Coordinates of C-alpha atoms in Angstrom, one line a residue:
W1 CA -13.0 -0.2 6.6
D2 CA -11.6 -1.7 3.3
E3 CA -9.1 1.1 2.9
Y4 CA -8.1 0.9 6.6
R5 CA -7.7 -2.9 6.3
M6 CA -5.5 -2.5 3.1
L7 CA -3.4 0.2 4.6
G8 CA -3.3 -0.7 8.3
F9 CA -2.1 -4.3 8.0
P10 CA 1.0 -4.5 5.9
A11 CA 1.8 -8.0 4.6
E12 CA 5.4 -7.6 5.8
L13 CA 4.2 -7.8 9.4
H14 CA 2.7 -11.3 8.9
P15 CA 5.0 -13.9 10.6
A16 CA 5.1 -16.1 7.5
F17 CA 6.1 -13.2 5.1
D18 CA 9.5 -14.6 4.4
E19 CA 8.1 -18.0 3.5
T20 CA 5.2 -16.7 1.4
I21 CA 5.3 -13.3 -0.3
G22 CA 9.0 -12.9 0.5
A23 CA 9.8 -16.2 -1.2
L24 CA 8.0 -15.0 -4.3
T25 CA 9.6 -11.5 -4.4
G26 CA 13.0 -12.5 -3.1
E27 CA 12.7 -9.9 -0.2
K28 CA 13.0 -10.5 3.5
A29 CA 10.6 -8.8 5.9
D30 CA 12.1 -5.6 7.2
P31 CA 9.2 -3.7 8.8
D32 CA 11.4 -1.2 10.6
R33 CA 13.1 0.3 7.6
P34 CA 12.0 3.7 6.5
R35 CA 9.9 3.8 3.4
D36 CA 8.0 6.1 1.1
V37 CA 4.5 4.6 1.7
L38 CA 2.9 7.1 -0.7
A39 CA 5.2 6.0 -3.6
E40 CA 4.5 2.3 -2.7
W41 CA 0.8 2.9 -3.0
R42 CA 1.2 4.8 -6.3
E43 CA 3.0 1.7 -7.6
R44 CA 0.2 -0.5 -6.3
L45 CA -2.2 1.6 -8.2
R46 CA -0.2 1.3 -11.4
F47 CA -0.1 -2.5 -10.9
A48 CA -3.8 -2.7 -10.2
R49 CA -4.7 -0.6 -13.3
R50 CA -2.4 -2.8 -15.5
H51 CA -3.4 -6.2 -14.1
N52 CA -6.8 -5.7 -12.4
A53 CA -8.4 -3.1 -14.6
D54 CA -11.8 -4.8 -14.3
D55 CA -11.7 -4.4 -10.5
A56 CA -13.0 -0.9 -10.3
A57 CA -13.7 -1.1 -6.5
Q58 CA -10.2 -2.1 -5.7
I59 CA -8.8 0.7 -7.9
R60 CA -11.1 3.3 -6.1
R61 CA -10.0 2.0 -2.7
I62 CA -6.3 2.5 -3.7
E63 CA -7.1 5.9 -5.1
R64 CA -8.7 6.9 -1.8
I65 CA -5.7 5.6 0.2
I66 CA -3.4 7.7 -2.0
G67 CA -5.5 10.7 -1.5
V68 CA -5.4 10.4 2.3
L69 CA -1.7 9.8 2.3
A70 CA -1.0 12.7 -0.1
E71 CA -3.0 15.0 2.1
E72 CA -1.2 13.9 5.2
S73 CA 2.1 14.2 3.5
A74 CA 1.3 17.8 2.4
A75 CA 0.1 18.7 5.9
A76 CA 3.3 17.3 7.4
R77 CA 5.4 19.4 5.1
R78 CA 3.5 22.6 6.0
S79 CA 3.9 21.9 9.8
P80 CA 6.9 23.6 11.5

């Protein structure tokens, strides 16, 4: 459930994104733009390892998410 919750509910879909996270990052919500989700999660893992190294459970969840996304990506490339 934790991995699904982290992956399945992107913050960008929250109605107050522009006033909260967007205000901090300088980005506007653009949920319809194409993105490399696998690369985004790899960056999140680097961030977590750098800034939350003591939160082993969170790091494991992110690693599992990356594993699933990488597997799906590889399967999509193999499909005709």
